Amino acid sequence: DVKVTQSSRYLVKRTGEKVFLECVQDMDHENMFWYRQDPGLGLRLIYFSYDVKMKEKGDIPEGYSVSREKKERFSLILESASTNQTSMYLCASSFRGVEQFFGPGTRLTVL
Amino acid sequence: QQPVQSPQAVILREGEDAVINCSSSKALYSVHWYRQKHGEAPVFLMILLKGGEQKGHDKISASFNEKKQQSSLYLTASQLSYSGTYFCGTDLTGTASKLTFGTGTRLQVTL
């Protein structure tokens, strides 16, 4: 079974802090994604990566950056967290764009 | 732009049928359907490719009308286990990698 794990289920940070969200997949997938999920807005793509060190902006990249130094790991970085970044963050991976496998999510609260 | 899903929410009794629609203002290469149960990660249901095909997954099937840029998900003889939020993900680039998800349709099946 494909497994996508995220470093934390719940995270509380203060405004202005630098926040790292980590995602690891164990199936050698090329593609990895970061989404945020908010009530009434569905899943919105922040960034995705189609290979190591390769990344592409999604629909809402402002305020975020990403890093992919190893194939299995994809990190989402909030350079200076703000309250409007309070959300559920979901990581996913896929092999050449077919089925995406999602992690359990990280619920981030920025105070 | 996010595809529009309708209805936003629906309540069914066990055994009843439902249809969830997904409509895009842009040309689509494929449509992907996911279901997210409460407190869980989204799970892939099926992918519909260009060609107007219809696919099935147990008693859940879907169609894709590429001319109308619409897809519909059909849930037949619903079961309690069908409860959750259904998302359509639209492929606007032809890569099937980067998806734009709709805002979701919440389905509740009751006894």
PDB file of C-alpha atoms in Angstrom:
ATOM      1  CA  ASP A   1       0.000   0.000   0.000  1.00  0.00           C
ATOM      2  CA  VAL A   2       1.114   3.509  -0.812  1.00  0.00           C
ATOM      3  CA  LYS A   3       1.754   5.489   2.282  1.00  0.00           C
ATOM      4  CA  VAL A   4       1.919   9.261   2.483  1.00  0.00           C
ATOM      5  CA  THR A   5       2.808  10.605   5.887  1.00  0.00           C
ATOM      6  CA  GLN A   6       2.811  14.137   7.195  1.00  0.00           C
ATOM      7  CA  SER A   7       4.962  15.275  10.073  1.00  0.00           C
ATOM      8  CA  SER A   8       2.194  16.580  12.318  1.00  0.00           C
ATOM      9  CA  ARG A   9      -1.577  16.157  12.567  1.00  0.00           C
ATOM     10  CA  TYR A  10      -1.990  19.362  14.530  1.00  0.00           C
ATOM     11  CA  LEU A  11       0.252  22.408  14.708  1.00  0.00           C
ATOM     12  CA  VAL A  12      -0.141  25.737  16.481  1.00  0.00           C
ATOM     13  CA  LYS A  13       2.153  28.597  15.544  1.00  0.00           C
ATOM     14  CA  ARG A  14       2.343  32.328  16.161  1.00  0.00           C
ATOM     15  CA  THR A  15       2.063  35.058  13.553  1.00  0.00           C
ATOM     16  CA  GLY A  16       5.411  35.739  11.930  1.00  0.00           C
ATOM     17  CA  GLU A  17       6.931  32.351  12.690  1.00  0.00           C
ATOM     18  CA  LYS A  18       8.548  30.284   9.968  1.00  0.00           C
ATOM     19  CA  VAL A  19       6.662  27.023   9.601  1.00  0.00           C
ATOM     20  CA  PHE A  20       7.782  23.790   7.978  1.00  0.00           C
ATOM     21  CA  LEU A  21       5.318  21.090   6.965  1.00  0.00           C
ATOM     22  CA  GLU A  22       6.910  17.828   5.933  1.00  0.00           C
ATOM     23  CA  CYS A  23       5.525  15.109   3.689  1.00  0.00           C
ATOM     24  CA  VAL A  24       7.050  11.736   2.909  1.00  0.00           C
ATOM     25  CA  GLN A  25       5.854   9.079   0.447  1.00  0.00           C
ATOM     26  CA  ASP A  26       7.172   5.560   0.166  1.00  0.00           C
ATOM     27  CA  MET A  27       6.220   4.578  -3.387  1.00  0.00           C
ATOM     28  CA  ASP A  28       8.847   6.309  -5.491  1.00  0.00           C
ATOM     29  CA  HIS A  29       6.271   8.651  -7.031  1.00  0.00           C
ATOM     30  CA  GLU A  30       7.507  11.431  -9.280  1.00  0.00           C
ATOM     31  CA  ASN A  31       4.729  13.866  -8.483  1.00  0.00           C
ATOM     32  CA  MET A  32       4.039  15.410  -5.108  1.00  0.00           C
ATOM     33  CA  PHE A  33       1.508  18.076  -4.212  1.00  0.00           C
ATOM     34  CA  TRP A  34       0.540  20.445  -1.441  1.00  0.00           C
ATOM     35  CA  TYR A  35      -3.090  21.518  -1.062  1.00  0.00           C
ATOM     36  CA  ARG A  36      -4.951  23.533   1.474  1.00  0.00           C
ATOM     37  CA  GLN A  37      -8.504  22.684   2.367  1.00  0.00           C
ATOM     38  CA  ASP A  38     -10.910  25.260   3.723  1.00  0.00           C
ATOM     39  CA  PRO A  39     -14.667  24.927   4.329  1.00  0.00           C
ATOM     40  CA  GLY A  40     -16.619  25.802   1.219  1.00  0.00           C
ATOM     41  CA  LEU A  41     -13.487  26.209  -0.897  1.00  0.00           C
ATOM     42  CA  GLY A  42     -12.572  22.596  -1.515  1.00  0.00           C
ATOM     43  CA  LEU A  43      -8.995  21.567  -2.244  1.00  0.00           C
ATOM     44  CA  ARG A  44      -6.763  24.264  -3.624  1.00  0.00           C
ATOM     45  CA  LEU A  45      -3.327  23.491  -5.029  1.00  0.00           C
ATOM     46  CA  ILE A  46      -0.477  25.481  -3.519  1.00  0.00           C
ATOM     47  CA  TYR A  47       2.540  23.921  -5.243  1.00  0.00           C
ATOM     48  CA  PHE A  48       3.451  20.713  -6.914  1.00  0.00           C
ATOM     49  CA  SER A  49       6.683  19.012  -7.838  1.00  0.00           C
ATOM     50  CA  TYR A  50       7.211  16.634 -10.746  1.00  0.00           C
ATOM     51  CA  ASP A  51      10.780  15.684  -9.908  1.00  0.00           C
ATOM     52  CA  VAL A  52      13.537  16.333  -7.414  1.00  0.00           C
ATOM     53  CA  LYS A  53      14.347  20.046  -7.243  1.00  0.00           C
ATOM     54  CA  MET A  54      11.552  20.770  -9.742  1.00  0.00           C
ATOM     55  CA  LYS A  55       8.487  22.678  -8.684  1.00  0.00           C
ATOM     56  CA  GLU A  56       5.586  24.505 -10.179  1.00  0.00           C
ATOM     57  CA  LYS A  57       3.187  27.008  -8.674  1.00  0.00           C
ATOM     58  CA  GLY A  58      -0.366  25.976  -8.143  1.00  0.00           C
ATOM     59  CA  ASP A  59      -3.379  28.208  -7.824  1.00  0.00           C
ATOM     60  CA  ILE A  60      -2.553  29.868  -4.485  1.00  0.00           C
ATOM     61  CA  PRO A  61       1.257  29.974  -4.021  1.00  0.00           C
ATOM     62  CA  GLU A  62       1.448  33.397  -2.371  1.00  0.00           C
ATOM     63  CA  GLY A  63       3.005  33.235   1.076  1.00  0.00           C
ATOM     64  CA  TYR A  64       4.348  29.721   0.558  1.00  0.00           C
ATOM     65  CA  SER A  65       7.469  28.077  -0.770  1.00  0.00           C
ATOM     66  CA  VAL A  66       8.460  24.450  -1.207  1.00  0.00           C
ATOM     67  CA  SER A  67      11.516  22.269  -1.208  1.00  0.00           C
ATOM     68  CA  ARG A  68      12.147  18.876  -2.716  1.00  0.00           C
ATOM     69  CA  GLU A  69      15.695  17.715  -2.185  1.00  0.00           C
ATOM     70  CA  LYS A  70      14.879  14.001  -2.195  1.00  0.00           C
ATOM     71  CA  LYS A  71      12.304  12.171  -4.256  1.00  0.00           C
ATOM     72  CA  GLU A  72      10.347  10.899  -1.274  1.00  0.00           C
ATOM     73  CA  ARG A  73      10.143  14.173   0.646  1.00  0.00           C
ATOM     74  CA  PHE A  74       8.289  17.377  -0.155  1.00  0.00           C
ATOM     75  CA  SER A  75       8.271  20.269   2.274  1.00  0.00           C
ATOM     76  CA  LEU A  76       5.930  23.230   2.458  1.00  0.00           C
ATOM     77  CA  ILE A  77       7.334  26.373   4.023  1.00  0.00           C
ATOM     78  CA  LEU A  78       5.438  29.328   5.372  1.00  0.00           C
ATOM     79  CA  GLU A  79       8.094  32.027   5.512  1.00  0.00           C
ATOM     80  CA  SER A  80       6.147  34.239   7.903  1.00  0.00           C
ATOM     81  CA  ALA A  81       2.939  32.651   9.074  1.00  0.00           C
ATOM     82  CA  SER A  82      -0.202  34.756   9.098  1.00  0.00           C
ATOM     83  CA  THR A  83      -3.621  34.100  10.565  1.00  0.00           C
ATOM     84  CA  ASN A  84      -5.155  33.678   7.107  1.00  0.00           C
ATOM     85  CA  GLN A  85      -2.942  30.639   6.641  1.00  0.00           C
ATOM     86  CA  THR A  86      -4.844  28.791   9.338  1.00  0.00           C
ATOM     87  CA  SER A  87      -6.116  25.776   7.438  1.00  0.00           C
ATOM     88  CA  MET A  88      -5.915  22.039   6.812  1.00  0.00           C
ATOM     89  CA  TYR A  89      -2.891  21.196   4.668  1.00  0.00           C
ATOM     90  CA  LEU A  90      -2.924  18.026   2.617  1.00  0.00           C
ATOM     91  CA  CYS A  91       0.011  16.440   0.867  1.00  0.00           C
ATOM     92  CA  ALA A  92      -0.433  13.992  -2.011  1.00  0.00           C
ATOM     93  CA  SER A  93       1.713  11.992  -4.384  1.00  0.00           C
ATOM     94  CA  SER A  94       1.083  10.280  -7.703  1.00  0.00           C
ATOM     95  CA  PHE A  95       2.814   8.295 -10.376  1.00  0.00           C
ATOM     96  CA  ARG A  96       2.646  10.190 -13.654  1.00  0.00           C
ATOM     97  CA  GLY A  97      -0.593  11.919 -12.969  1.00  0.00           C
ATOM     98  CA  VAL A  98      -3.005   9.129 -12.363  1.00  0.00           C
ATOM     99  CA  GLU A  99      -4.340   8.423  -8.899  1.00  0.00           C
ATOM    100  CA  GLN A 100      -3.244  10.837  -6.212  1.00  0.00           C
ATOM    101  CA  PHE A 101      -2.629   9.382  -2.757  1.00  0.00           C
ATOM    102  CA  PHE A 102      -3.263  11.796   0.065  1.00  0.00           C
ATOM    103  CA  GLY A 103      -1.709  12.043   3.487  1.00  0.00           C
ATOM    104  CA  PRO A 104      -3.786  12.432   6.663  1.00  0.00           C
ATOM    105  CA  GLY A 105      -3.409  16.206   6.708  1.00  0.00           C
ATOM    106  CA  THR A 106      -1.956  18.781   9.077  1.00  0.00           C
ATOM    107  CA  ARG A 107      -4.347  21.162  10.762  1.00  0.00           C
ATOM    108  CA  LEU A 108      -2.382  24.371  11.218  1.00  0.00           C
ATOM    109  CA  THR A 109      -3.577  27.144  13.494  1.00  0.00           C
ATOM    110  CA  VAL A 110      -1.777  30.477  13.379  1.00  0.00           C
ATOM    111  CA  LEU A 111      -2.452  32.697  16.374  1.00  0.00           C
TER     112      LEU A 111
ATOM    113  CA  GLN B   1     -10.779  28.531 -12.107  1.00  0.00           C
ATOM    114  CA  GLN B   2     -12.411  25.949  -9.913  1.00  0.00           C
ATOM    115  CA  PRO B   3     -15.080  23.780 -11.508  1.00  0.00           C
ATOM    116  CA  VAL B   4     -18.579  24.213 -10.146  1.00  0.00           C
ATOM    117  CA  GLN B   5     -20.119  21.265  -8.362  1.00  0.00           C
ATOM    118  CA  SER B   6     -23.821  20.815  -7.763  1.00  0.00           C
ATOM    119  CA  PRO B   7     -25.558  20.239  -5.531  1.00  0.00           C
ATOM    120  CA  GLN B   8     -23.473  21.566  -2.644  1.00  0.00           C
ATOM    121  CA  ALA B   9     -25.064  19.074  -0.294  1.00  0.00           C
ATOM    122  CA  VAL B  10     -27.552  16.238  -0.483  1.00  0.00           C
ATOM    123  CA  ILE B  11     -29.183  13.942   2.051  1.00  0.00           C
ATOM    124  CA  LEU B  12     -30.366  10.525   0.929  1.00  0.00           C
ATOM    125  CA  ARG B  13     -32.022   7.556   2.493  1.00  0.00           C
ATOM    126  CA  GLU B  14     -30.227   4.272   2.070  1.00  0.00           C
ATOM    127  CA  GLY B  15     -31.092   2.751  -1.287  1.00  0.00           C
ATOM    128  CA  GLU B  16     -31.829   6.035  -3.039  1.00  0.00           C
ATOM    129  CA  ASP B  17     -29.911   7.327  -6.031  1.00  0.00           C
ATOM    130  CA  ALA B  18     -28.002  10.577  -6.440  1.00  0.00           C
ATOM    131  CA  VAL B  19     -26.237  12.518  -9.155  1.00  0.00           C
ATOM    132  CA  ILE B  20     -23.394  14.945  -8.560  1.00  0.00           C
ATOM    133  CA  ASN B  21     -22.421  17.303 -11.339  1.00  0.00           C
ATOM    134  CA  CYS B  22     -19.133  18.990 -12.124  1.00  0.00           C
ATOM    135  CA  SER B  23     -18.987  21.782 -14.648  1.00  0.00           C
ATOM    136  CA  SER B  24     -16.003  23.694 -15.978  1.00  0.00           C
ATOM    137  CA  SER B  25     -15.741  26.900 -17.977  1.00  0.00           C
ATOM    138  CA  LYS B  26     -12.570  25.596 -19.627  1.00  0.00           C
ATOM    139  CA  ALA B  27     -11.828  22.690 -21.933  1.00  0.00           C
ATOM    140  CA  LEU B  28     -11.019  19.529 -20.043  1.00  0.00           C
ATOM    141  CA  TYR B  29      -8.644  16.710 -20.795  1.00  0.00           C
ATOM    142  CA  SER B  30      -9.884  14.502 -18.018  1.00  0.00           C
ATOM    143  CA  VAL B  31     -11.947  14.523 -14.849  1.00  0.00           C
ATOM    144  CA  HIS B  32     -10.971  12.778 -11.625  1.00  0.00           C
ATOM    145  CA  TRP B  33     -13.385  11.944  -8.824  1.00  0.00           C
ATOM    146  CA  TYR B  34     -12.440  11.619  -5.159  1.00  0.00           C
ATOM    147  CA  ARG B  35     -14.373  10.937  -1.980  1.00  0.00           C
ATOM    148  CA  GLN B  36     -13.387  12.196   1.439  1.00  0.00           C
ATOM    149  CA  LYS B  37     -14.997  10.674   4.498  1.00  0.00           C
ATOM    150  CA  HIS B  38     -15.231  12.788   7.602  1.00  0.00           C
ATOM    151  CA  GLY B  39     -11.846  13.160   9.263  1.00  0.00           C
ATOM    152  CA  GLU B  40     -10.064  11.153   6.587  1.00  0.00           C
ATOM    153  CA  ALA B  41      -7.944  11.855   3.524  1.00  0.00           C
ATOM    154  CA  PRO B  42      -9.548  12.043   0.070  1.00  0.00           C
ATOM    155  CA  VAL B  43      -9.539   8.737  -1.785  1.00  0.00           C
ATOM    156  CA  PHE B  44      -9.482   8.302  -5.555  1.00  0.00           C
ATOM    157  CA  LEU B  45     -12.631   6.867  -7.141  1.00  0.00           C
ATOM    158  CA  MET B  46     -12.104   7.057 -10.876  1.00  0.00           C
ATOM    159  CA  ILE B  47     -10.746   9.002 -13.819  1.00  0.00           C
ATOM    160  CA  LEU B  48     -12.710   9.921 -16.931  1.00  0.00           C
ATOM    161  CA  LEU B  49     -10.711  10.597 -20.075  1.00  0.00           C
ATOM    162  CA  LYS B  50     -11.682  12.461 -23.232  1.00  0.00           C
ATOM    163  CA  GLY B  51     -14.012  10.424 -25.393  1.00  0.00           C
ATOM    164  CA  GLY B  52     -17.195  10.631 -23.349  1.00  0.00           C
ATOM    165  CA  GLU B  53     -16.608   7.345 -21.656  1.00  0.00           C
ATOM    166  CA  GLN B  54     -18.497   6.121 -18.689  1.00  0.00           C
ATOM    167  CA  LYS B  55     -16.832   4.239 -15.899  1.00  0.00           C
ATOM    168  CA  GLY B  56     -18.010   2.361 -12.894  1.00  0.00           C
ATOM    169  CA  HIS B  57     -16.783   1.573  -9.448  1.00  0.00           C
ATOM    170  CA  ASP B  58     -19.105  -0.765  -7.574  1.00  0.00           C
ATOM    171  CA  LYS B  59     -22.476   1.040  -7.780  1.00  0.00           C
ATOM    172  CA  ILE B  60     -20.829   4.366  -8.464  1.00  0.00           C
ATOM    173  CA  SER B  61     -20.387   5.369 -12.085  1.00  0.00           C
ATOM    174  CA  ALA B  62     -19.531   8.541 -13.933  1.00  0.00           C
ATOM    175  CA  SER B  63     -19.733  10.114 -17.340  1.00  0.00           C
ATOM    176  CA  PHE B  64     -17.765  12.840 -19.080  1.00  0.00           C
ATOM    177  CA  ASN B  65     -19.187  15.101 -21.758  1.00  0.00           C
ATOM    178  CA  GLU B  66     -16.149  16.877 -23.141  1.00  0.00           C
ATOM    179  CA  LYS B  67     -18.217  19.114 -25.426  1.00  0.00           C
ATOM    180  CA  LYS B  68     -20.123  20.506 -22.479  1.00  0.00           C
ATOM    181  CA  GLN B  69     -17.068  20.330 -20.213  1.00  0.00           C
ATOM    182  CA  GLN B  70     -19.136  18.480 -17.669  1.00  0.00           C
ATOM    183  CA  SER B  71     -18.909  15.304 -15.696  1.00  0.00           C
ATOM    184  CA  SER B  72     -21.533  13.596 -13.605  1.00  0.00           C
ATOM    185  CA  LEU B  73     -21.117  11.068 -10.825  1.00  0.00           C
ATOM    186  CA  TYR B  74     -23.974   8.589 -10.351  1.00  0.00           C
ATOM    187  CA  LEU B  75     -24.491   6.852  -7.039  1.00  0.00           C
ATOM    188  CA  THR B  76     -26.966   4.009  -7.335  1.00  0.00           C
ATOM    189  CA  ALA B  77     -28.741   2.352  -4.429  1.00  0.00           C
ATOM    190  CA  SER B  78     -26.714   4.376  -1.963  1.00  0.00           C
ATOM    191  CA  GLN B  79     -25.228   2.781   1.105  1.00  0.00           C
ATOM    192  CA  LEU B  80     -24.300   4.322   4.436  1.00  0.00           C
ATOM    193  CA  SER B  81     -20.652   3.945   3.441  1.00  0.00           C
ATOM    194  CA  TYR B  82     -21.179   6.400   0.565  1.00  0.00           C
ATOM    195  CA  SER B  83     -21.455   9.302   2.997  1.00  0.00           C
ATOM    196  CA  GLY B  84     -18.714  11.873   2.598  1.00  0.00           C
ATOM    197  CA  THR B  85     -17.677  14.805   0.476  1.00  0.00           C
ATOM    198  CA  TYR B  86     -17.164  14.205  -3.223  1.00  0.00           C
ATOM    199  CA  PHE B  87     -14.696  16.274  -5.193  1.00  0.00           C
ATOM    200  CA  CYS B  88     -14.149  16.460  -8.910  1.00  0.00           C
ATOM    201  CA  GLY B  89     -10.671  17.353 -10.091  1.00  0.00           C
ATOM    202  CA  THR B  90     -10.319  18.761 -13.568  1.00  0.00           C
ATOM    203  CA  ASP B  91      -7.266  18.424 -15.771  1.00  0.00           C
ATOM    204  CA  LEU B  92      -6.833  21.599 -17.793  1.00  0.00           C
ATOM    205  CA  THR B  93      -3.304  20.950 -19.034  1.00  0.00           C
ATOM    206  CA  GLY B  94      -3.429  17.452 -20.472  1.00  0.00           C
ATOM    207  CA  THR B  95      -0.799  16.155 -18.077  1.00  0.00           C
ATOM    208  CA  ALA B  96      -3.313  14.636 -15.643  1.00  0.00           C
ATOM    209  CA  SER B  97      -0.902  15.768 -12.966  1.00  0.00           C
ATOM    210  CA  LYS B  98      -2.059  19.210 -11.980  1.00  0.00           C
ATOM    211  CA  LEU B  99      -5.733  19.107 -11.063  1.00  0.00           C
ATOM    212  CA  THR B 100      -8.110  21.894 -10.199  1.00  0.00           C
ATOM    213  CA  PHE B 101     -10.635  20.633  -7.674  1.00  0.00           C
ATOM    214  CA  GLY B 102     -14.197  21.759  -7.185  1.00  0.00           C
ATOM    215  CA  THR B 103     -15.562  22.931  -3.861  1.00  0.00           C
ATOM    216  CA  GLY B 104     -17.099  19.569  -3.105  1.00  0.00           C
ATOM    217  CA  THR B 105     -20.524  18.006  -2.645  1.00  0.00           C
ATOM    218  CA  ARG B 106     -21.390  16.770   0.812  1.00  0.00           C
ATOM    219  CA  LEU B 107     -23.427  13.560   0.673  1.00  0.00           C
ATOM    220  CA  GLN B 108     -25.119  12.107   3.712  1.00  0.00           C
ATOM    221  CA  VAL B 109     -26.843   8.760   3.559  1.00  0.00           C
ATOM    222  CA  THR B 110     -29.244   7.957   6.378  1.00  0.00           C
ATOM    223  CA  LEU B 111     -31.207   4.863   7.388  1.00  0.00           C
TER     224      LEU B 111
END
